[in-house]
CSV table of C-alpha atoms in Angstrom, one decimal:
chain,number,residue,atom,x,y,z
A,1,UNK,CA,-19.0,-8.8,-9.1
A,2,UNK,CA,-18.2,-10.7,-5.9
A,3,UNK,CA,-18.9,-10.3,-2.3
A,4,UNK,CA,-18.0,-11.7,1.1
A,5,UNK,CA,-20.5,-13.4,3.3
A,6,UNK,CA,-19.4,-13.4,7.0
A,7,UNK,CA,-21.0,-15.0,10.0
A,8,UNK,CA,-19.4,-13.1,12.8
A,9,UNK,CA,-18.5,-13.8,16.4
A,10,UNK,CA,-15.7,-16.4,16.0
A,11,UNK,CA,-12.5,-15.8,17.9
A,12,UNK,CA,-9.3,-16.1,15.9
A,13,UNK,CA,-6.5,-18.6,16.6
A,14,UNK,CA,-3.5,-19.7,14.7
A,15,UNK,CA,-0.8,-18.2,12.6
A,16,UNK,CA,-0.7,-16.2,9.3
A,17,UNK,CA,2.2,-15.7,7.0
A,18,UNK,CA,2.8,-12.2,5.6
A,19,UNK,CA,3.8,-11.8,2.0
A,20,UNK,CA,5.9,-9.1,0.3
A,21,UNK,CA,4.7,-5.5,0.7
A,22,UNK,CA,2.4,-4.3,-2.1
A,23,UNK,CA,3.8,-0.8,-1.8
A,24,UNK,CA,7.3,-2.3,-2.2
A,25,UNK,CA,6.6,-4.7,-5.0
A,26,UNK,CA,4.9,-2.2,-7.3
A,27,UNK,CA,7.8,0.4,-7.6
A,28,UNK,CA,10.2,-2.5,-7.8
A,29,UNK,CA,8.3,-3.9,-10.8
A,30,UNK,CA,8.3,-0.5,-12.3
A,31,UNK,CA,12.1,-0.4,-11.8
A,32,UNK,CA,12.6,-3.6,-13.8
A,33,UNK,CA,12.1,-1.5,-17.0
A,34,UNK,CA,15.5,0.1,-16.3
A,35,UNK,CA,17.5,-3.1,-16.9
A,36,UNK,CA,18.0,-5.7,-19.6
A,37,UNK,CA,19.0,-8.2,-17.0
A,38,UNK,CA,16.6,-10.8,-15.7
A,39,UNK,CA,15.0,-10.1,-12.4
A,40,UNK,CA,13.3,-12.5,-10.1
A,41,UNK,CA,11.1,-11.1,-7.3
A,42,UNK,CA,10.2,-13.5,-4.5
A,43,UNK,CA,7.1,-13.9,-2.2
A,44,UNK,CA,4.9,-11.7,-4.4
A,45,UNK,CA,1.3,-11.4,-3.3
A,46,UNK,CA,-1.4,-12.5,-5.7
A,47,UNK,CA,-3.3,-9.2,-5.8
A,48,UNK,CA,-5.0,-7.3,-8.6
A,49,UNK,CA,-2.6,-4.3,-8.3
A,50,UNK,CA,0.4,-6.6,-9.0
A,51,UNK,CA,-1.5,-8.3,-11.9
A,52,UNK,CA,-2.3,-4.8,-13.4
A,53,UNK,CA,1.3,-3.8,-13.1
A,54,UNK,CA,2.4,-7.0,-14.9
A,55,UNK,CA,-0.1,-6.3,-17.6
A,56,UNK,CA,1.3,-2.8,-18.1
A,57,UNK,CA,4.9,-4.2,-18.3
A,58,UNK,CA,3.7,-6.7,-20.9
A,59,UNK,CA,2.2,-3.9,-23.0
A,60,UNK,CA,5.6,-2.2,-22.8
A,61,UNK,CA,7.2,-5.3,-24.3
A,62,UNK,CA,8.6,-6.8,-21.2
A,63,UNK,CA,8.2,-10.6,-20.5
A,64,UNK,CA,6.8,-11.7,-17.2
A,65,UNK,CA,6.4,-15.3,-15.9
A,66,UNK,CA,4.8,-16.3,-12.7
A,67,UNK,CA,6.5,-19.2,-10.8
A,68,UNK,CA,4.4,-20.0,-7.7
A,69,UNK,CA,4.8,-16.9,-5.5
A,70,UNK,CA,7.7,-15.5,-7.6
A,71,UNK,CA,7.8,-13.4,-10.8
A,72,UNK,CA,10.5,-13.4,-13.4
A,73,UNK,CA,10.8,-10.2,-15.4
A,74,UNK,CA,12.9,-9.8,-18.6
A,75,UNK,CA,12.7,-6.2,-20.0
A,76,UNK,CA,15.3,-6.7,-22.7
A,77,UNK,CA,12.6,-6.6,-25.4
A,78,UNK,CA,10.8,-3.6,-24.0
A,79,UNK,CA,10.0,-1.3,-27.0
A,80,UNK,CA,7.0,0.9,-26.1
A,81,UNK,CA,6.9,4.1,-24.1
A,82,UNK,CA,3.1,4.5,-23.9
A,83,UNK,CA,1.2,3.1,-20.9
A,84,UNK,CA,-2.3,2.1,-22.0
A,85,UNK,CA,-5.0,4.4,-20.5
A,86,UNK,CA,-7.3,1.5,-19.5
A,87,UNK,CA,-4.6,0.0,-17.3
A,88,UNK,CA,-3.3,3.3,-15.9
A,89,UNK,CA,-6.8,4.1,-14.7
A,90,UNK,CA,-6.9,0.8,-12.8
A,91,UNK,CA,-3.7,1.4,-10.9
A,92,UNK,CA,-2.4,4.4,-9.0
A,93,UNK,CA,1.1,3.0,-9.0
A,94,UNK,CA,1.3,3.1,-12.8
A,95,UNK,CA,2.6,6.6,-12.3
A,96,UNK,CA,5.9,5.1,-11.0
A,97,UNK,CA,6.5,3.9,-14.5
A,98,UNK,CA,7.0,7.5,-15.7
A,99,UNK,CA,10.5,7.7,-14.1
A,100,UNK,CA,11.7,4.3,-15.4
A,101,UNK,CA,10.1,4.6,-18.9
A,102,UNK,CA,11.5,8.2,-19.5
A,103,UNK,CA,14.9,6.9,-18.3
A,104,UNK,CA,14.8,4.0,-20.8
A,105,UNK,CA,13.3,5.6,-23.8
A,106,UNK,CA,13.6,9.4,-23.1
A,107,UNK,CA,9.9,9.5,-23.9
A,108,UNK,CA,6.8,8.5,-22.0
A,109,UNK,CA,3.1,8.8,-22.3
A,110,UNK,CA,0.6,7.9,-19.6
A,111,UNK,CA,-3.0,8.7,-18.7
A,112,UNK,CA,-3.6,10.1,-15.3
A,113,UNK,CA,-3.4,7.2,-12.9
A,114,UNK,CA,-6.4,5.7,-11.0
A,115,UNK,CA,-6.6,3.7,-7.8
A,116,UNK,CA,-8.8,4.2,-4.7
A,117,UNK,CA,-10.9,7.3,-4.4
A,118,UNK,CA,-9.5,8.5,-1.0
A,119,UNK,CA,-8.9,12.1,-1.9
A,120,UNK,CA,-6.8,14.4,-4.1
A,121,UNK,CA,-3.5,12.8,-4.9
A,122,UNK,CA,-2.0,15.2,-7.5
A,123,UNK,CA,1.1,14.1,-9.4
A,124,UNK,CA,2.5,17.7,-9.4
A,125,UNK,CA,5.5,16.7,-7.2
A,126,UNK,CA,6.4,13.9,-9.6
A,127,UNK,CA,6.3,16.2,-12.6
A,128,UNK,CA,8.2,19.0,-10.9
A,129,UNK,CA,10.9,16.6,-10.0
A,130,UNK,CA,11.2,15.2,-13.5
A,131,UNK,CA,11.4,18.7,-14.9
A,132,UNK,CA,14.3,19.4,-12.7
A,133,UNK,CA,16.1,16.4,-14.3
A,134,UNK,CA,15.5,17.9,-17.8
A,135,UNK,CA,12.2,16.4,-18.8
A,136,UNK,CA,9.8,18.4,-21.0
A,137,UNK,CA,6.2,17.7,-19.9
A,138,UNK,CA,2.9,18.4,-21.7
A,139,UNK,CA,-0.5,17.6,-20.1
A,140,UNK,CA,-3.3,17.3,-22.6
A,141,UNK,CA,-6.7,15.5,-22.9
A,142,UNK,CA,-6.0,13.5,-19.7
A,143,UNK,CA,-2.5,12.4,-20.7
A,144,UNK,CA,0.9,13.2,-19.4
A,145,UNK,CA,3.5,13.3,-22.2
A,146,UNK,CA,7.2,13.5,-21.4
A,147,UNK,CA,10.3,13.8,-23.5
A,148,UNK,CA,14.0,14.7,-23.1
A,149,UNK,CA,17.3,14.5,-25.0
A,150,UNK,CA,19.0,13.3,-21.8
A,151,UNK,CA,18.5,13.2,-18.1
A,152,UNK,CA,20.8,15.3,-15.9
A,153,UNK,CA,21.2,15.0,-12.2
A,154,UNK,CA,20.0,17.9,-10.1
A,155,UNK,CA,19.0,19.0,-6.6
A,156,UNK,CA,15.3,18.6,-5.9
A,157,UNK,CA,13.5,19.9,-2.9
A,158,UNK,CA,10.0,18.3,-2.4
A,159,UNK,CA,7.3,20.5,-1.0
A,160,UNK,CA,6.1,17.6,1.1
A,161,UNK,CA,7.6,14.1,1.7
A,162,UNK,CA,5.6,12.3,-1.0
A,163,UNK,CA,6.3,8.6,-1.2
A,164,UNK,CA,5.4,8.3,-4.8
A,165,UNK,CA,7.3,11.4,-5.9
A,166,UNK,CA,10.4,10.3,-4.0
A,167,UNK,CA,10.3,6.9,-5.7
A,168,UNK,CA,9.6,8.2,-9.1
A,169,UNK,CA,12.4,10.7,-9.0
A,170,UNK,CA,14.8,8.0,-7.8
A,171,UNK,CA,13.8,5.8,-10.8
A,172,UNK,CA,14.3,8.6,-13.2
A,173,UNK,CA,17.7,9.6,-11.7
A,174,UNK,CA,19.3,6.1,-11.6
A,175,UNK,CA,20.7,6.4,-15.1
A,176,UNK,CA,20.9,10.2,-15.4
A,177,UNK,CA,24.2,12.0,-16.0
A,178,UNK,CA,25.7,13.2,-12.7
A,179,UNK,CA,24.3,13.2,-9.2
A,180,UNK,CA,20.7,13.8,-8.0
A,181,UNK,CA,20.0,14.9,-4.4
A,182,UNK,CA,16.4,14.7,-3.2
A,183,UNK,CA,15.7,16.7,-0.1
A,184,UNK,CA,12.6,16.4,2.1
A,185,UNK,CA,12.3,12.9,0.8
A,186,UNK,CA,9.7,10.5,2.2
A,187,UNK,CA,11.2,8.0,4.8
A,188,UNK,CA,8.9,5.0,4.4
A,189,UNK,CA,10.6,1.5,4.6
A,190,UNK,CA,9.3,0.7,1.1
A,191,UNK,CA,11.6,3.5,-0.2
A,192,UNK,CA,14.6,1.8,1.6
A,193,UNK,CA,13.5,-1.4,-0.1
A,194,UNK,CA,13.5,0.2,-3.5
A,195,UNK,CA,17.0,1.5,-2.8
A,196,UNK,CA,18.1,-2.0,-1.8
A,197,UNK,CA,16.7,-3.5,-5.0
A,198,UNK,CA,18.2,-0.8,-7.3
A,199,UNK,CA,21.6,-1.3,-5.7
A,200,UNK,CA,21.3,-5.0,-6.2
A,201,UNK,CA,21.0,-4.5,-10.0
A,202,UNK,CA,24.0,-2.0,-10.0
A,203,UNK,CA,22.6,1.4,-9.1
A,204,UNK,CA,24.2,3.8,-6.7
A,205,UNK,CA,21.5,5.1,-4.3
A,206,UNK,CA,22.0,6.1,-0.7
A,207,UNK,CA,20.2,7.9,2.1
A,208,UNK,CA,16.8,6.2,1.7
A,209,UNK,CA,15.0,6.2,5.0
A,210,UNK,CA,16.3,9.7,5.8
A,211,UNK,CA,15.2,13.1,4.5
A,212,UNK,CA,17.9,13.2,1.9
A,213,UNK,CA,18.4,10.6,-0.9
A,214,UNK,CA,21.4,10.7,-3.2
A,215,UNK,CA,21.4,9.0,-6.6
A,216,UNK,CA,24.7,8.8,-8.6
A,217,UNK,CA,23.9,8.0,-12.2
A,218,UNK,CA,25.2,4.8,-13.8
A,219,UNK,CA,25.1,3.6,-17.4
A,220,UNK,CA,24.4,-0.1,-17.0
A,221,UNK,CA,22.2,-2.2,-14.8
A,222,UNK,CA,22.0,-6.0,-14.4
A,223,UNK,CA,19.7,-8.7,-13.0
A,224,UNK,CA,19.2,-10.2,-9.6
A,225,UNK,CA,17.0,-12.3,-7.3
A,226,UNK,CA,15.2,-10.2,-4.7
A,227,UNK,CA,13.1,-10.7,-1.6
A,228,UNK,CA,11.1,-7.5,-0.7
A,229,UNK,CA,10.2,-6.6,2.8
A,230,UNK,CA,7.0,-8.0,4.4
A,231,UNK,CA,3.8,-6.0,4.0
A,232,UNK,CA,3.4,-4.0,7.2
A,233,UNK,CA,-0.2,-3.1,6.3
A,234,UNK,CA,-1.2,-6.7,5.9
A,235,UNK,CA,0.5,-7.6,9.2
A,236,UNK,CA,-1.3,-4.7,10.9
A,237,UNK,CA,-4.6,-5.7,9.5
A,238,UNK,CA,-4.4,-9.2,10.9
A,239,UNK,CA,-3.3,-7.9,14.3
A,240,UNK,CA,-6.2,-5.6,14.4
A,241,UNK,CA,-8.5,-8.4,13.4
A,242,UNK,CA,-7.3,-10.5,16.4
A,243,UNK,CA,-7.7,-7.5,18.7
A,244,UNK,CA,-11.4,-7.0,17.5
A,245,UNK,CA,-12.4,-10.7,17.5
A,246,UNK,CA,-10.4,-11.9,20.5
A,247,UNK,CA,-8.2,-15.0,20.6
A,248,UNK,CA,-4.5,-15.5,19.9
A,249,UNK,CA,-2.9,-14.9,16.5
A,250,UNK,CA,0.7,-15.1,15.4
A,251,UNK,CA,1.7,-13.0,12.5
A,252,UNK,CA,4.8,-14.6,10.9
A,253,UNK,CA,7.3,-13.1,8.6
A,254,UNK,CA,6.6,-9.5,9.8
A,255,UNK,CA,8.9,-6.6,10.5
A,256,UNK,CA,7.9,-5.3,14.0
A,257,UNK,CA,9.9,-2.1,13.8
A,258,UNK,CA,8.0,-1.1,10.7
A,259,UNK,CA,4.7,-1.1,12.5
A,260,UNK,CA,5.9,0.1,15.9
A,261,UNK,CA,3.3,3.0,15.9
A,262,UNK,CA,0.5,0.4,15.6
A,263,UNK,CA,1.9,-1.9,18.2
A,264,UNK,CA,2.1,1.1,20.6
A,265,UNK,CA,-1.6,1.8,20.1
A,266,UNK,CA,-2.6,-1.8,20.4
A,267,UNK,CA,-0.8,-2.1,23.7
A,268,UNK,CA,-2.5,1.1,24.8
A,269,UNK,CA,-5.8,-0.6,24.0
A,270,UNK,CA,-4.9,-3.4,26.4
A,271,UNK,CA,-3.7,-6.1,23.9
A,272,UNK,CA,-1.0,-8.5,25.0
A,273,UNK,CA,1.7,-8.5,22.4
A,274,UNK,CA,4.9,-10.6,22.3
A,275,UNK,CA,7.6,-10.3,19.6
A,276,UNK,CA,10.0,-13.0,18.7
A,277,UNK,CA,12.2,-11.9,15.7
A,278,UNK,CA,9.8,-11.8,12.7
A,279,UNK,CA,6.8,-13.2,14.7
A,280,UNK,CA,4.3,-10.9,16.4
A,281,UNK,CA,1.8,-12.7,18.7
A,282,UNK,CA,-1.3,-10.8,19.8
A,283,UNK,CA,-3.7,-12.1,22.5
A,284,UNK,CA,-6.9,-10.6,23.6
A,285,UNK,CA,-9.6,-12.1,25.8
A,286,UNK,CA,-11.7,-9.1,26.9
A,287,UNK,CA,-13.2,-5.8,25.7
A,288,UNK,CA,-10.4,-3.3,25.1
A,289,UNK,CA,-10.0,0.2,26.4
A,290,UNK,CA,-10.2,3.2,24.1
A,291,UNK,CA,-7.2,5.0,22.7
A,292,UNK,CA,-7.8,8.7,23.2
A,293,UNK,CA,-6.2,9.9,20.0
A,294,UNK,CA,-4.9,8.5,16.7
A,295,UNK,CA,-3.4,10.8,14.1
A,296,UNK,CA,-2.1,9.6,10.8
A,297,UNK,CA,1.3,10.9,9.8
A,298,UNK,CA,4.1,10.1,7.3
A,299,UNK,CA,6.4,7.3,8.5
A,300,UNK,CA,7.3,6.6,11.2
A,301,UNK,CA,4.0,8.0,12.4
A,302,UNK,CA,0.7,6.1,12.4
A,303,UNK,CA,0.1,4.9,8.8
A,304,UNK,CA,-2.9,6.2,6.9
A,305,UNK,CA,-3.3,2.7,5.4
A,306,UNK,CA,-4.3,1.3,8.9
A,307,UNK,CA,-6.5,4.2,9.9
A,308,UNK,CA,-9.8,2.6,8.8
A,309,UNK,CA,-9.0,-0.7,10.5
A,310,UNK,CA,-8.0,1.0,13.7
A,311,UNK,CA,-11.1,3.2,13.6
A,312,UNK,CA,-13.2,0.0,13.3
A,313,UNK,CA,-11.4,-1.3,16.4
A,314,UNK,CA,-12.0,1.9,18.4
A,315,UNK,CA,-15.7,1.5,17.7
A,316,UNK,CA,-15.8,-1.6,19.9
A,317,UNK,CA,-13.6,-0.2,22.7
A,318,UNK,CA,-14.8,1.2,26.0
A,319,UNK,CA,-14.7,5.0,26.0
A,320,UNK,CA,-14.2,7.6,23.3
A,321,UNK,CA,-11.5,8.1,20.7
A,322,UNK,CA,-10.7,10.8,18.2
A,323,UNK,CA,-9.1,9.7,14.9
A,324,UNK,CA,-7.5,12.4,12.8
A,325,UNK,CA,-6.7,11.8,9.1
A,326,UNK,CA,-3.9,14.2,8.1
A,327,UNK,CA,-3.0,12.7,4.7
A,328,UNK,CA,-6.1,12.1,2.6
A,329,UNK,CA,-9.2,14.3,2.9
A,330,UNK,CA,-11.9,11.7,1.9
A,331,UNK,CA,-10.5,8.6,3.7
A,332,UNK,CA,-13.6,8.4,6.0
A,333,UNK,CA,-15.9,7.3,3.2
A,334,UNK,CA,-16.3,3.9,4.9
A,335,UNK,CA,-17.8,5.4,8.0
A,336,UNK,CA,-21.4,5.5,6.8
A,337,UNK,CA,-21.1,1.8,6.0
A,338,UNK,CA,-19.6,1.0,9.5
A,339,UNK,CA,-22.5,2.9,11.0
A,340,UNK,CA,-24.9,0.5,9.3
A,341,UNK,CA,-23.4,-2.1,11.6
A,342,UNK,CA,-24.0,0.0,14.7
A,343,UNK,CA,-20.9,2.0,15.0
A,344,UNK,CA,-21.3,5.4,16.7
A,345,UNK,CA,-18.9,7.6,14.7
A,346,UNK,CA,-19.3,11.3,13.8
A,347,UNK,CA,-17.0,12.7,11.1
A,348,UNK,CA,-16.2,16.5,11.1
A,349,UNK,CA,-13.7,17.6,8.6
A,350,UNK,CA,-10.7,15.4,9.1
A,351,UNK,CA,-11.7,14.1,12.5
A,352,UNK,CA,-13.7,11.0,13.4
A,353,UNK,CA,-15.3,11.1,16.9
A,354,UNK,CA,-15.7,7.5,17.9
A,355,UNK,CA,-17.9,6.4,20.9
A,356,UNK,CA,-17.4,2.7,21.7
A,357,UNK,CA,-20.4,0.3,21.4
A,358,UNK,CA,-20.7,-3.2,22.9
A,359,UNK,CA,-21.2,-5.0,19.6
A,360,UNK,CA,-21.5,-4.5,15.9
A,361,UNK,CA,-24.5,-6.0,14.2
A,362,UNK,CA,-24.3,-7.8,10.9
A,363,UNK,CA,-25.4,-5.8,7.9
A,364,UNK,CA,-24.9,-5.5,4.1
A,365,UNK,CA,-22.2,-2.9,3.4
A,366,UNK,CA,-20.2,-1.7,0.4
A,367,UNK,CA,-16.4,-1.5,0.2
A,368,UNK,CA,-15.6,2.0,-1.2
A,369,UNK,CA,-11.8,1.6,-1.2
A,370,UNK,CA,-9.1,-0.9,-0.3
A,371,UNK,CA,-8.4,-0.2,3.4
A,372,UNK,CA,-12.0,0.9,4.2
A,373,UNK,CA,-13.1,-2.4,2.7
A,374,UNK,CA,-10.7,-4.3,4.9
A,375,UNK,CA,-12.1,-2.4,7.9
A,376,UNK,CA,-15.6,-3.5,7.0
A,377,UNK,CA,-14.5,-7.2,6.8
A,378,UNK,CA,-13.0,-6.9,10.2
A,379,UNK,CA,-16.1,-5.4,11.6
A,380,UNK,CA,-18.1,-8.2,10.1
A,381,UNK,CA,-15.9,-10.8,11.7
A,382,UNK,CA,-16.4,-9.2,15.1
A,383,UNK,CA,-20.2,-8.5,14.6
A,384,UNK,CA,-23.1,-10.4,15.9
A,385,UNK,CA,-24.9,-12.2,13.0
A,386,UNK,CA,-24.4,-12.2,9.3
A,387,UNK,CA,-22.8,-9.5,7.2
A,388,UNK,CA,-22.3,-9.1,3.4
A,389,UNK,CA,-19.4,-6.9,2.1
A,390,UNK,CA,-20.0,-5.9,-1.5
A,391,UNK,CA,-17.6,-4.7,-4.2
A,392,UNK,CA,-14.7,-6.6,-2.8
A,393,UNK,CA,-12.6,-5.9,-5.9
A,394,UNK,CA,-11.2,-3.0,-4.0
A,395,UNK,CA,-10.0,-5.4,-1.3
A,396,UNK,CA,-8.4,-7.6,-3.9
A,397,UNK,CA,-6.1,-4.8,-4.8
A,398,UNK,CA,-4.1,-5.2,-1.6
A,399,UNK,CA,-4.8,-8.5,0.1
A,400,UNK,CA,-3.9,-11.8,-1.4
A,401,UNK,CA,-5.9,-14.9,-0.3
A,402,UNK,CA,-7.6,-12.7,2.3
A,403,UNK,CA,-10.6,-15.0,3.0
A,404,UNK,CA,-8.4,-18.1,3.0
A,405,UNK,CA,-6.0,-16.7,5.6
A,406,UNK,CA,-8.9,-15.6,7.7
A,407,UNK,CA,-10.6,-19.0,7.5
A,408,UNK,CA,-7.4,-20.6,8.6
A,409,UNK,CA,-7.7,-18.5,11.7
A,410,UNK,CA,-11.2,-19.7,12.4
A,411,UNK,CA,-13.3,-17.0,10.7
A,412,UNK,CA,-16.5,-17.9,9.0
A,413,UNK,CA,-16.1,-16.0,5.7
A,414,UNK,CA,-16.7,-17.0,2.1
A,415,UNK,CA,-16.5,-15.3,-1.3
A,416,UNK,CA,-19.5,-15.7,-3.6
A,417,UNK,CA,-20.5,-14.2,-7.0
A,418,UNK,CA,-23.3,-11.6,-6.9
C-alpha cells in the first residue's frame, strides 16, 4: 500500500508531456493477438493497466519486451485461449481480448472482468455482438466461455454506443468471413485509433468515428510500428490542475480537438487558453466563475472520465454548478472524500449540486477509483495545508509518473509506503 502526501497551495508552472492514451493502448495490445507479425507500440505509459494487459498476453503465449517507452509484441507463439481469472479481475479491458482470442483460436475463456467500481458495466452488448458473428457463448461460475467453427460477418445494431462493445466486435470481425457492419457504434477517438492500427497491420476497417463501422474480413495480418493518439484524459487532468491551483501550464503532445468539450467549459470558467498545434497553454491567476451545468455524454460530449476532476474544480469556483453523470450510476463515490476537504456538494441520484467554497482544507482521503482518485489529488494540490491520498493503486491504473510530472510543475507531492 502506498499513499500521496501533498502540501497544497503551490501554483503550477511549466510544461508536461502527454503519453499515448490508455484507452487506445489497451485495445491495441489486445489486437496484437490477431497477428503473427511483430508489433512495436510507441510512447506507452508506464501504468498498471498496461502492465496487467502485458501479463495477460504473456500468459496467452505472446512475447512482450519493453524498450524505454515502447513495447514490442510478438504473438506468433500464442497457444492459449484462457485468460487467467486473477488478471481478468484486475483489468476491465481484459474483456477486449474476447474478440481477438476467439478470432485466433475459435475458442476463448475469461472470468468476468474487473476494474474500477463506478457502476454496472455489463458485457451483454459484447456477447450479443459476438453471437451475431457465430460465436456460441456459455456463462457459468463467473466465467464466459466462447467457441465457434468459424466467424461470419453480419450486421450488428448496438442498443447503445458502447465503446468496449464496438471495439470488441471490430476485433472479432477483422478475420471473419465476409463483411460486418456495426450500427450505432461508439464514436470515441480511441476507436478511430484502433481502426488506424488494424489497417496498418493489413485489416480493412472503415467508418470509425461515425455511427457505422464496416469491417471486411481478411485472412492474414502483418506487423507494424505504431504511435497511438495522446491521452485526452491525462491532458484534461493537467489542465484542470492548472485551473484549480493557478499559474501557467503548457500541455504538450495533446490533441485539442479531442477535448474540445472540456476546453469550452474551462473557458466558460474564465481560464485563458491558447492552442498552438499540439500544445495547449492554460493560464489562471484568479478565482474562477462557476459553470452552471456539466453533463457527461458519449463522445463528442463531455467525457465521464473528466467528471470527477471537473467537479473538484467547480467546488472552488464562485457560484453554483450542477454536474450530471449520465453514463455510470455510482461515479460520485469520491464526493464524501472531497467533502472531508471542505467541499459543499450534495448528490441526488445522478446529479451533484456544487456550491463553491473559497478554499479546500487538507485532509486524509481515500481514492475509490481511478478518476475520483485523481480528483482528490488535484483538490489536495489546491488545498490549504497537508493532505494524504490513500489507496493510490487506483490512480496508478491510468496515470504514469503522476507525482513526478506534478512535481516538475512545482507541486509539493511525494509517494510513500503506508
